Coordinates of C-alpha atoms and ligand atoms in Angstrom, one line a residue:
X266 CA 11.4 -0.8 50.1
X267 CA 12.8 0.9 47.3
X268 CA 16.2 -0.4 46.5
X269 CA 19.5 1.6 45.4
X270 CA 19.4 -0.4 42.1
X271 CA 16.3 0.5 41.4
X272 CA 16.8 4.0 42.2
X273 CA 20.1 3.6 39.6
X274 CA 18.0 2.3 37.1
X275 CA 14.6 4.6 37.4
X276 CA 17.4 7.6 37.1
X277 CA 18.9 6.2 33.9
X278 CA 15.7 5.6 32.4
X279 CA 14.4 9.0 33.1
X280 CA 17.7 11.2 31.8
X281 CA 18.2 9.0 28.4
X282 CA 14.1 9.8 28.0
X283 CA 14.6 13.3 29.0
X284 CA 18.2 13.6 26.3
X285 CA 16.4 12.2 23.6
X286 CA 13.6 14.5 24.4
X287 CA 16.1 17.7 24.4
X288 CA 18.2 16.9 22.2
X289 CA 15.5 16.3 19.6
X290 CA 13.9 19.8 20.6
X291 CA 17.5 21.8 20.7
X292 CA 18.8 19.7 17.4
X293 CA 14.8 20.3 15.5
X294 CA 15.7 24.4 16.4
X295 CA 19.5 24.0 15.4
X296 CA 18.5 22.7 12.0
X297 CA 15.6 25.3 11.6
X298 CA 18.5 27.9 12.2
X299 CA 21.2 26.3 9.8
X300 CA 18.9 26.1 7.0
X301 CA 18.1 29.8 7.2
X302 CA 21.6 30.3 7.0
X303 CA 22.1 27.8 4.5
X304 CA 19.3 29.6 2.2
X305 CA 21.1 32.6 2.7
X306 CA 24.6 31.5 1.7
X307 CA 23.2 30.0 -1.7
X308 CA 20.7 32.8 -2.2
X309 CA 23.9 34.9 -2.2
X310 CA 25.8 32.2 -4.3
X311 CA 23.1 32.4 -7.2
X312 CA 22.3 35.7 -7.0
X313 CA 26.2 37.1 -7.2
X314 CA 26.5 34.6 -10.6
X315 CA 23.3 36.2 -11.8
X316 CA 24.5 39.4 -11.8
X317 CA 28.1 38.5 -12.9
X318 CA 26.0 36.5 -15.6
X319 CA 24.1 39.5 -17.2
X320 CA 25.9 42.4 -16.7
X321 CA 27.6 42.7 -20.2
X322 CA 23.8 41.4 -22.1
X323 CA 21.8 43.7 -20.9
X324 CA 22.3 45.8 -23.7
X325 CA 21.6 43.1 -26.5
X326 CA 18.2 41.5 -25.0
X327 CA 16.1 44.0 -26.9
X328 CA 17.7 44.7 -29.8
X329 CA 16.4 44.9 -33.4
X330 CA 19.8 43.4 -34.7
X331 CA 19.5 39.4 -35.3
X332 CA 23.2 39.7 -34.9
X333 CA 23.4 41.2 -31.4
X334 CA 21.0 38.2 -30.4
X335 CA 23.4 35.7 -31.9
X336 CA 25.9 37.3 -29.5
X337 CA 24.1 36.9 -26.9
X338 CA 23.1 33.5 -27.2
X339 CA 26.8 32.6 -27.3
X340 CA 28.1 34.6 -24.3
X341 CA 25.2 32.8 -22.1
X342 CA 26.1 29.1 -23.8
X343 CA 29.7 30.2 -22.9
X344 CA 29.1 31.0 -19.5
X345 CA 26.6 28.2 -18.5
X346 CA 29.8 25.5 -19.6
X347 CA 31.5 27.4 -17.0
X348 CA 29.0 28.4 -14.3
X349 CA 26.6 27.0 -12.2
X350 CA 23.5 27.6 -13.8
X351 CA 22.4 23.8 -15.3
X352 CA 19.2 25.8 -16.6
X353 CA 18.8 29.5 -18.4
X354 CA 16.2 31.6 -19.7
X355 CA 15.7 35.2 -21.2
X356 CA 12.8 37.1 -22.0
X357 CA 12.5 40.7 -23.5
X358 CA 10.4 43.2 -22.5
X359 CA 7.7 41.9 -24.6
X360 CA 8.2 38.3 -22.9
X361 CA 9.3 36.7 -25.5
X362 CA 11.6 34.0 -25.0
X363 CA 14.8 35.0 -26.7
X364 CA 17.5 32.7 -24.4
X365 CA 16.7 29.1 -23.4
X366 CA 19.7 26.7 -22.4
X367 CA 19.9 23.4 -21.2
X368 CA 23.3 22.5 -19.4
X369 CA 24.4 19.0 -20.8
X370 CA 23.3 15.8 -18.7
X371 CA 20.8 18.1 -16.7
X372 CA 17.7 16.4 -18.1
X373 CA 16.9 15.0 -14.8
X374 CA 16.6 17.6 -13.0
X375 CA 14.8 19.6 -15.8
X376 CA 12.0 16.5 -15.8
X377 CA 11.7 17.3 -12.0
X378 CA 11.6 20.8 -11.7
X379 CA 8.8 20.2 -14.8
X380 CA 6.8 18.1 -12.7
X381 CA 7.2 19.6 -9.1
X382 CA 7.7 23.7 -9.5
X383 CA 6.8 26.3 -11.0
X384 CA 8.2 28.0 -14.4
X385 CA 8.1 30.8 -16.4
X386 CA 6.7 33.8 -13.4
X387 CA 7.7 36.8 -15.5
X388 CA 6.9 39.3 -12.3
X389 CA 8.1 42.8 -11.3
X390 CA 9.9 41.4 -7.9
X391 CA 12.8 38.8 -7.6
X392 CA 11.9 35.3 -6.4
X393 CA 14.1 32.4 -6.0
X394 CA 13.3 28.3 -4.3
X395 CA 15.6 26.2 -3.0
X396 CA 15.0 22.5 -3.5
X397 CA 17.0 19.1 -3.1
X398 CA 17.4 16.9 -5.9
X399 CA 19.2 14.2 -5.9
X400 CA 22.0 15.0 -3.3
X401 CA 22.4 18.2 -4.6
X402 CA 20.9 21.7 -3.4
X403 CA 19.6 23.4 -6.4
X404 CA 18.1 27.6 -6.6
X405 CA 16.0 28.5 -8.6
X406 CA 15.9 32.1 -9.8
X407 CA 13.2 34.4 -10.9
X408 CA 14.6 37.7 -12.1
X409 CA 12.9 41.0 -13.4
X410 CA 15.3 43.1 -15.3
X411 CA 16.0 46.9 -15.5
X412 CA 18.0 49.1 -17.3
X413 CA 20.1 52.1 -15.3
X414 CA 16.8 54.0 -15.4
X415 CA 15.1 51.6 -13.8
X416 CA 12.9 50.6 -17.3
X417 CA 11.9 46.8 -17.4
X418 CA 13.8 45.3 -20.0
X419 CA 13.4 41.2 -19.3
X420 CA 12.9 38.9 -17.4
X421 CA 15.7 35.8 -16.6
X422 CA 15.0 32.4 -15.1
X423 CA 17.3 30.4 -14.3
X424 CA 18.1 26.9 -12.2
X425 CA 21.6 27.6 -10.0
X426 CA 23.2 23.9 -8.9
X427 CA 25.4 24.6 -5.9
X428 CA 28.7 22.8 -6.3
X429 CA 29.5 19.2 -5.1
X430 CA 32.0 20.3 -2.9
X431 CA 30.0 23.4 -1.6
X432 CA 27.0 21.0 -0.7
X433 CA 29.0 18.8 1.0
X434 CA 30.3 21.1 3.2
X435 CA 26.7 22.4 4.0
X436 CA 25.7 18.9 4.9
X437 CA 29.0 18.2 6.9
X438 CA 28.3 21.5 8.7
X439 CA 24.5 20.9 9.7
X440 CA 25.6 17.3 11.0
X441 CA 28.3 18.0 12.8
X442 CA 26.1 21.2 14.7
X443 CA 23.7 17.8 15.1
X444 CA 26.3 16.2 17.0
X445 CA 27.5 18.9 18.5
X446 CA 23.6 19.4 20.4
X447 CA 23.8 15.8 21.2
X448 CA 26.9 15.4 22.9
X449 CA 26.5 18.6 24.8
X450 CA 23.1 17.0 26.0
X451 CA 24.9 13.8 26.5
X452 CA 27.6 15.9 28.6
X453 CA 25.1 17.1 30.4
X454 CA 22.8 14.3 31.5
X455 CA 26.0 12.4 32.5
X456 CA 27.1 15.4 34.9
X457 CA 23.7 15.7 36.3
X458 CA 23.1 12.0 36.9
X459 CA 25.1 11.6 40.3
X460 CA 23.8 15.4 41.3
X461 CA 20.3 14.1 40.6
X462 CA 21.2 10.7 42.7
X463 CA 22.5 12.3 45.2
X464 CA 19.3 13.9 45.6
X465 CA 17.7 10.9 45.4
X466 CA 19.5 8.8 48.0
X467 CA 18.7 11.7 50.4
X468 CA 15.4 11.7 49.8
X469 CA 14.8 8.1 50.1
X470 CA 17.1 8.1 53.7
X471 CA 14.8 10.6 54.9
X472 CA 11.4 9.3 54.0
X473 CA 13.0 5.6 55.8
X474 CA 14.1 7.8 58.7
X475 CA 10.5 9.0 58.7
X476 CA 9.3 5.3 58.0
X477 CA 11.0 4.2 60.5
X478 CA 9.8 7.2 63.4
X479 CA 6.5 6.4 62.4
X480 CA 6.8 2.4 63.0
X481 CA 8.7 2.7 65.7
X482 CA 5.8 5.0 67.2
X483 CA 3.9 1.9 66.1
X484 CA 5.3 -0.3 68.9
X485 CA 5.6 2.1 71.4
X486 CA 2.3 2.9 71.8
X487 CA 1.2 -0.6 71.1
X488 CA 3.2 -1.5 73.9
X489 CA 2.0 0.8 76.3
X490 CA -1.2 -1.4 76.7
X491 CA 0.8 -4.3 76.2
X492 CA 2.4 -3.1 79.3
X493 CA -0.7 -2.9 81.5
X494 CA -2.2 -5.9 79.8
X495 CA 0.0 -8.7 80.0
X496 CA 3.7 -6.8 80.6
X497 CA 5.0 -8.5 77.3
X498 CA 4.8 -7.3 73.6
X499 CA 4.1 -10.6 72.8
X500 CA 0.5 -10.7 72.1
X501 CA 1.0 -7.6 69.9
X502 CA 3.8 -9.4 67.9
X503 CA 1.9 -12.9 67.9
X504 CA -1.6 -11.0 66.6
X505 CA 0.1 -9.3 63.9
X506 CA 2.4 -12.0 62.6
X507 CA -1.0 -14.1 62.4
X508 CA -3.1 -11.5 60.7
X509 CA -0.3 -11.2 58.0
X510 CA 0.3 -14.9 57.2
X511 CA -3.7 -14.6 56.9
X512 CA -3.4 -11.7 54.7
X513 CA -1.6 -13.4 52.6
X514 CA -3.2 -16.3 52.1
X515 CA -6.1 -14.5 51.4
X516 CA -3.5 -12.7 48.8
X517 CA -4.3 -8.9 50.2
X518 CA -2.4 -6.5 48.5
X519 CA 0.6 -4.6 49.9
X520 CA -1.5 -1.6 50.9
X521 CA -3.7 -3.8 52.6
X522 CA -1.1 -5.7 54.5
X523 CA 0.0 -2.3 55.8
X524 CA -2.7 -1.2 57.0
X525 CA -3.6 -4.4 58.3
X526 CA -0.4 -4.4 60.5
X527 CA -0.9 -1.0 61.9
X528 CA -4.4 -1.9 63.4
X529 CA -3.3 -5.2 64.6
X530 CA -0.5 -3.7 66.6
X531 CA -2.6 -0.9 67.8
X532 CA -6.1 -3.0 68.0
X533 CA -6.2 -2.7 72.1
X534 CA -4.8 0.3 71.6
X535 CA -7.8 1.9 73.9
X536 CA -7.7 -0.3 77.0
X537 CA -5.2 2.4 78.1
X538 CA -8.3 3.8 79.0
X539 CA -9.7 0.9 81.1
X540 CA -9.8 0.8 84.8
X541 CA -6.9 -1.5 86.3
X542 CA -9.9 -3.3 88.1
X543 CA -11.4 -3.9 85.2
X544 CA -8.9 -5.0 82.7
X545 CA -7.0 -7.0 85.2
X546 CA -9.7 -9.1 86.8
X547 CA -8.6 -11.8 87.4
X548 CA -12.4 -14.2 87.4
X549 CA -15.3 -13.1 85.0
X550 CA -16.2 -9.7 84.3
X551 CA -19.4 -8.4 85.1
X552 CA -22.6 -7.1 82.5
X553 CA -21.6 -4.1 83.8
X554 CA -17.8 -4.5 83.7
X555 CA -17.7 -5.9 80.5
X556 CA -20.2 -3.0 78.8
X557 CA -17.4 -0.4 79.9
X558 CA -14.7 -3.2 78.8
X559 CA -16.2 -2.6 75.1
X560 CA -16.0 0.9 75.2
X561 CA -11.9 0.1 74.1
X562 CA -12.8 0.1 70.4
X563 CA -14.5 3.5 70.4
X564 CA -11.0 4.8 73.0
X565 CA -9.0 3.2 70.5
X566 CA -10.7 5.0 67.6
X567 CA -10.4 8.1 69.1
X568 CA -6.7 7.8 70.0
X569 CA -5.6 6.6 66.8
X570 CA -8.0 9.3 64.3
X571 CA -5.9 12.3 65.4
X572 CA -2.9 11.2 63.4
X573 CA -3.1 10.7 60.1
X574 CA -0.6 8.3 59.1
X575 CA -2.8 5.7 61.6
X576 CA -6.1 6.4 60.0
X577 CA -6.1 3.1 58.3
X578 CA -5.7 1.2 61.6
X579 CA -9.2 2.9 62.4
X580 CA -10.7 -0.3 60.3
X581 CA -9.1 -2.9 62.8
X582 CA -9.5 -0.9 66.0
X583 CA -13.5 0.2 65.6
X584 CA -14.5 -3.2 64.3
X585 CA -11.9 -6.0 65.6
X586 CA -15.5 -6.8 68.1
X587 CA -18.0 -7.2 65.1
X588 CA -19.5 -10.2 64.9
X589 CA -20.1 -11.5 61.5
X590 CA -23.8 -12.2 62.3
X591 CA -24.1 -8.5 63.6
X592 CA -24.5 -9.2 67.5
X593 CA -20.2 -7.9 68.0
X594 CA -19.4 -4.7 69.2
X595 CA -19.8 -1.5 68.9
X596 CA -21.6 -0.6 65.9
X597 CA -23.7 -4.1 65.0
X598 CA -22.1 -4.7 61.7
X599 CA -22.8 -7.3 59.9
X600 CA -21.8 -9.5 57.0
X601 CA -19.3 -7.7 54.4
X602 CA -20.5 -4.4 55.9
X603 CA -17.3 -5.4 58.6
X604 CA -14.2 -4.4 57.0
X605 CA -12.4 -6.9 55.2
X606 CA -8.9 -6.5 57.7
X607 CA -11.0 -6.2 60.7
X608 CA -12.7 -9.5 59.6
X609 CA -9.4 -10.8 59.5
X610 CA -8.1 -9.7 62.3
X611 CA -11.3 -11.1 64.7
X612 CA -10.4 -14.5 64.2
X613 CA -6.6 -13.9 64.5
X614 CA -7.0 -12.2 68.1
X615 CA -9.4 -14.7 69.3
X616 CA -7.3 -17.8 68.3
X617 CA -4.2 -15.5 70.7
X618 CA -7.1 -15.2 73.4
X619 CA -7.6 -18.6 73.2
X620 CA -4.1 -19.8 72.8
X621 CA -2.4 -17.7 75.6
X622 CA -2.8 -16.9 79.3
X623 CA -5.1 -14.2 80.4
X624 CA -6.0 -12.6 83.7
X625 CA -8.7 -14.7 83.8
X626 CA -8.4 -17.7 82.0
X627 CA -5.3 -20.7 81.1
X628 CA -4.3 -21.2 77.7
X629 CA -6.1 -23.5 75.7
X630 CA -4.7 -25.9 73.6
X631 CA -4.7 -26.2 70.1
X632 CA -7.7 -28.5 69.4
X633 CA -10.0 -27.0 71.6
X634 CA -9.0 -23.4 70.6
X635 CA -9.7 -24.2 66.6
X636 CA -12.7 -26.1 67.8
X637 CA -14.0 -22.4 69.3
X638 CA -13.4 -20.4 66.2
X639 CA -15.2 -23.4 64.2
X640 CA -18.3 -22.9 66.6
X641 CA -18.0 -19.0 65.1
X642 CA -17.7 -19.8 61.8
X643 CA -20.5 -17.8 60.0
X644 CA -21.8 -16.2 63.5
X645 CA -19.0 -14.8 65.0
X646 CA -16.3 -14.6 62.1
X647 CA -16.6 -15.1 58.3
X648 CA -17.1 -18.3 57.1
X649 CA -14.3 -18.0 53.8
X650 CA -11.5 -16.2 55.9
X651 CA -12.2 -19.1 58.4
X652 CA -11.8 -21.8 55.8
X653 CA -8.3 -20.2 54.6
X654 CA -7.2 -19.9 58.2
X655 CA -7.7 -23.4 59.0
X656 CA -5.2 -24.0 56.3
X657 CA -2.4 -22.3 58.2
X658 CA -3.4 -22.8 61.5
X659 CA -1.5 -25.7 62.8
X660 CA 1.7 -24.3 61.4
X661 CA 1.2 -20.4 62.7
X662 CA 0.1 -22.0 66.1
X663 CA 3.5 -24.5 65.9
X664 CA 5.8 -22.0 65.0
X665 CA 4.1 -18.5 66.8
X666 CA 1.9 -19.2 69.6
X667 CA 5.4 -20.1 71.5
X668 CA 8.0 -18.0 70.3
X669 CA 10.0 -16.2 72.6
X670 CA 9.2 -12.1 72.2
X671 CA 12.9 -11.4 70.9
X672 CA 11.7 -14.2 67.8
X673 CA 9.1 -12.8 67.3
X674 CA 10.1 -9.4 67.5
X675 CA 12.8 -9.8 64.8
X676 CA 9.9 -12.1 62.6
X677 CA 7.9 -8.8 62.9
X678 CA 10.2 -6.9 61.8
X679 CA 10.9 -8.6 58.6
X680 CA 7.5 -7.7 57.4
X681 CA 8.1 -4.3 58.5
X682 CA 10.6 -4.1 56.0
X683 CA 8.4 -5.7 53.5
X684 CA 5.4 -3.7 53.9
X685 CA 6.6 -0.6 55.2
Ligands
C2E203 P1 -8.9 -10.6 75.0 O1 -8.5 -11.3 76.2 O2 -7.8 -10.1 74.1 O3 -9.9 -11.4 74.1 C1 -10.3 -11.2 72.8 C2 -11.4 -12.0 72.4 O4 -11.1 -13.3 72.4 C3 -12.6 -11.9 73.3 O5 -13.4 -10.7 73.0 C4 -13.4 -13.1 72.9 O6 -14.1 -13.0 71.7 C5 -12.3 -14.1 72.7 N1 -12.0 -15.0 73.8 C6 -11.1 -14.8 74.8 N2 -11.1 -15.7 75.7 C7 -12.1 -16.6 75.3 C8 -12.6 -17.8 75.8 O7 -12.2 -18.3 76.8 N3 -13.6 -18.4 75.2 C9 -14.2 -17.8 74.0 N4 -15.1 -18.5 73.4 N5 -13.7 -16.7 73.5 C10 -12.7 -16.1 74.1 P2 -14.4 -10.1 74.1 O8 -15.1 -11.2 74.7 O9 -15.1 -9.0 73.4 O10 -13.4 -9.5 75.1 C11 -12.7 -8.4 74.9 C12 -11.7 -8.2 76.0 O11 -12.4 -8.0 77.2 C13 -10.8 -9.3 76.2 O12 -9.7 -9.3 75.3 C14 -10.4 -9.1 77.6 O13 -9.4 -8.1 77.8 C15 -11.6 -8.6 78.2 N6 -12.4 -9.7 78.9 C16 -13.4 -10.5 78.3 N7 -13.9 -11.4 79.1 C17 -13.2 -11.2 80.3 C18 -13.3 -11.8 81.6 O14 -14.1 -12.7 81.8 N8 -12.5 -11.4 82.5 C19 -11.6 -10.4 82.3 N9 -10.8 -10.0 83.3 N10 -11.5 -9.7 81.1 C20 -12.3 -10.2 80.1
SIN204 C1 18.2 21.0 1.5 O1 18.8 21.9 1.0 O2 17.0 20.7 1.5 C2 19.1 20.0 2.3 C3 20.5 20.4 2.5 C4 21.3 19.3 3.1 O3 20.8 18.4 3.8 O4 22.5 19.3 2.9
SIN205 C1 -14.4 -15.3 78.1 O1 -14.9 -16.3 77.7 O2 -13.8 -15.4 79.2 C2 -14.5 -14.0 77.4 C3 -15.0 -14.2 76.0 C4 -16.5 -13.8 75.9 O3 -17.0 -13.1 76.7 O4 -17.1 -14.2 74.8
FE206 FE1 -10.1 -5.9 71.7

């Protein structure tokens, strides 16, 4: 049975997988988007000090006069103390290098963009590249220049540092949208988790209900014959109780045991279709009598084969009748070609047979009845399931063999829970 806790804690597991998972997908497409925006903004920082940078110099950079480039070496040294730009560069129309500044303390960065980017592109189109250098966001500028009549006249280069304060609003701004996709995730999760449980619990209640129609079909039809056999459940209960203390001994797994407890409860299942006269005979049945008396596995087969949630009862009800050395009922199987829960089950409804009173025979007691099933060790059951069973004999025939129906109704019904 599935428990509520575990429910709880399957749910929890699931929605902290799937916030990580989302959050990590909505926060990898938030960042994408901020650092578009973020490229933007400082693309538009560098390029506004550019032009605020050159627009007075334009007229100097190809001038004859060794004077006029004095002058406009100065202006740029001037403006770089002030500015942004840790790195500046002018060529004339010719390309030849006529500005080159350093900002002070900017060696590191210059030994970095040496060793990791590209210099010196004198093109015919604007470039720029953002990079990240030691916590700060740095642009770097590529920058063909024209005169008013659109005449190349130089080229600039130049490496923009976006301010301390500006960065660290960029970074505060990314994080916090960051946060902002995880919490709403978080928000989320937590108002779907009792929606979600809800669900849950309602599913679970209904599959029990279901469960619980379907094992309670179980016993009613296993008590129909029960009815006409021997007007008590209790061979039923008794049969089934043994073949799962067997089971487990034999350490069958779950699915096994389930299946094992549906054919036991249904493994007479077709003496509904038996003659009274027949069934209830009170002396020894005739050849003839007891060739239509074995007909009740195929019945039983039949019955049980329409409905799929009985199917795997068929393995008990065809073949409870084998005989392990092939002589049983109805198909002559032999060996480990009988069904492992119907080889179970053989020796568990003999040793009831035995046990109990029958139309036509007293109980036996408990000596005589293991006696029997050791005389069908290896021909009638299998040897190694007969071994274990001898181990729990005595105390399944002490505690079972006689129980009152209402004990071992409600003993039943504890491995219902526990298999079902
Ligand atoms: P059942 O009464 O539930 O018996 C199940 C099986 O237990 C029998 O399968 C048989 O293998 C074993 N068994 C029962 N009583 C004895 C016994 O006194 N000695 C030994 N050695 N084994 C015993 P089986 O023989 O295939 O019988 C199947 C069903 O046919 C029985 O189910 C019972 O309903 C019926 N049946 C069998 N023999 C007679 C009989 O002589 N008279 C009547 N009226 N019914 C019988
Ligand atoms: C970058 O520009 O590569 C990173 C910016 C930041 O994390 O603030
Ligand atoms: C009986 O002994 O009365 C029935 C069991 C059998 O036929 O083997
Ligand atoms: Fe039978």
């Amino acid at each position: 049975m599935i428990s509520a806790k575990s429910i709880h804690r399957r749910l929890i597991v699931r929605l902290l997988a799937a916030w990580l998972a989302i959050s990590l997908l909505i926060g990898g497409i938030v960042f994408f988007m901020k650092m578009r925006d973020v490229d933007e903004f400082v693309k538009n920082l560098t390029f506004n000090e550019t032009r605020a940078l050159l627009d007075d110099k334009k007229d100097y950079i190809n001038s004859t006069n060794p004077k006029d480039l004095d002058t406009l070496k100065k202006m740029m040294a001037e403006h770089i103390m002030k500015g942004h730009f840790v790195l500046v560069e002018l060529y004339d129309k010719s390309k030849n290098r006529i500005v080159d500044f350093d900002a002070k303390g900017s060696e590191d960065v210059e030994n970095y963009i040496e060793k990791h980017k590209e210099t010196h592109i004198l093109s015919y189109k604007a470039r720029y590249n953002r990079f990240y250098f030691e916590k700060n966001i740095y642009i770097q500028i590529f920058l063909p220049l024209y005169d008013k009549e659109s005449n190349l006249i130089g080229h600039f280069e130049g490496v923009y540092r976006v301010d301390a304060k500006t960065t660290k609003d960029i970074t505060r701004s990314i994080i916090l949208s960051l946060l902002q996709v995880v919490a709403a995730m978080l928000a989320i999760t937590i108002i779907l988790y009792p929606i979600i449980l809800s669900m849950d619990k309602d599913l679970i209640k209904l599959s029990r209900d279901l469960s619980e129609a379907n094992v309670g079909m179980l016993e009613t039809l296993g008590s129909a014959v029960a009815k006409r056999d021997s007007d008590t459940n209790a061979h039923n209960y008794r049969v089934t109780l043994y073949a799962v203390e067997l089971a487990e001994a034999m350490g069958l797994d779950a699915g096994e045991i389930m299946s094992l407890i549906k054919g036991s409860f249904l493994h007479d299942i077709g003496k509904i279709a038996i003659s009274d006269n027949i069934l209830l005979k009170p002396g020894k049945l005739t050849e003839e009598e007891f060739s239509v008396m074995k007909t009740h596995v195929g019945h039983g087969y039949d019955i049980i084969s329409k409905y799929n949630w009985l199917k795997d009862a068929g393995d008990v009800v065809k073949y409870h009748h084998e005989k392990y050395e092939g002589t049983g009922y109805l198909s002559k199987l032999k060996g480990g070609e009988i069904p492992l829960n119907a080889r179970i089950f053989a020796i568990v409804d003999v040793f009831d047979a035995l046990t109990s009173k029958r139309p036509y025979k007293e109980p036996f007691g408990y000596e005589k009845s293991m006696q029997i099933i050791e005389e069908g060790r290896g021909t009638h059951f299998d040897p190694q399931i007969v071994e274990t069973f001898k181990k729990i004999a005595k105390k399944l025939y002490d505690t079972t063999s006689t129980g009152e129906e209402a004990f071992l109704e409600d003993t039943l019904h504890k491995f219902v829970k526990k298999y079902f």
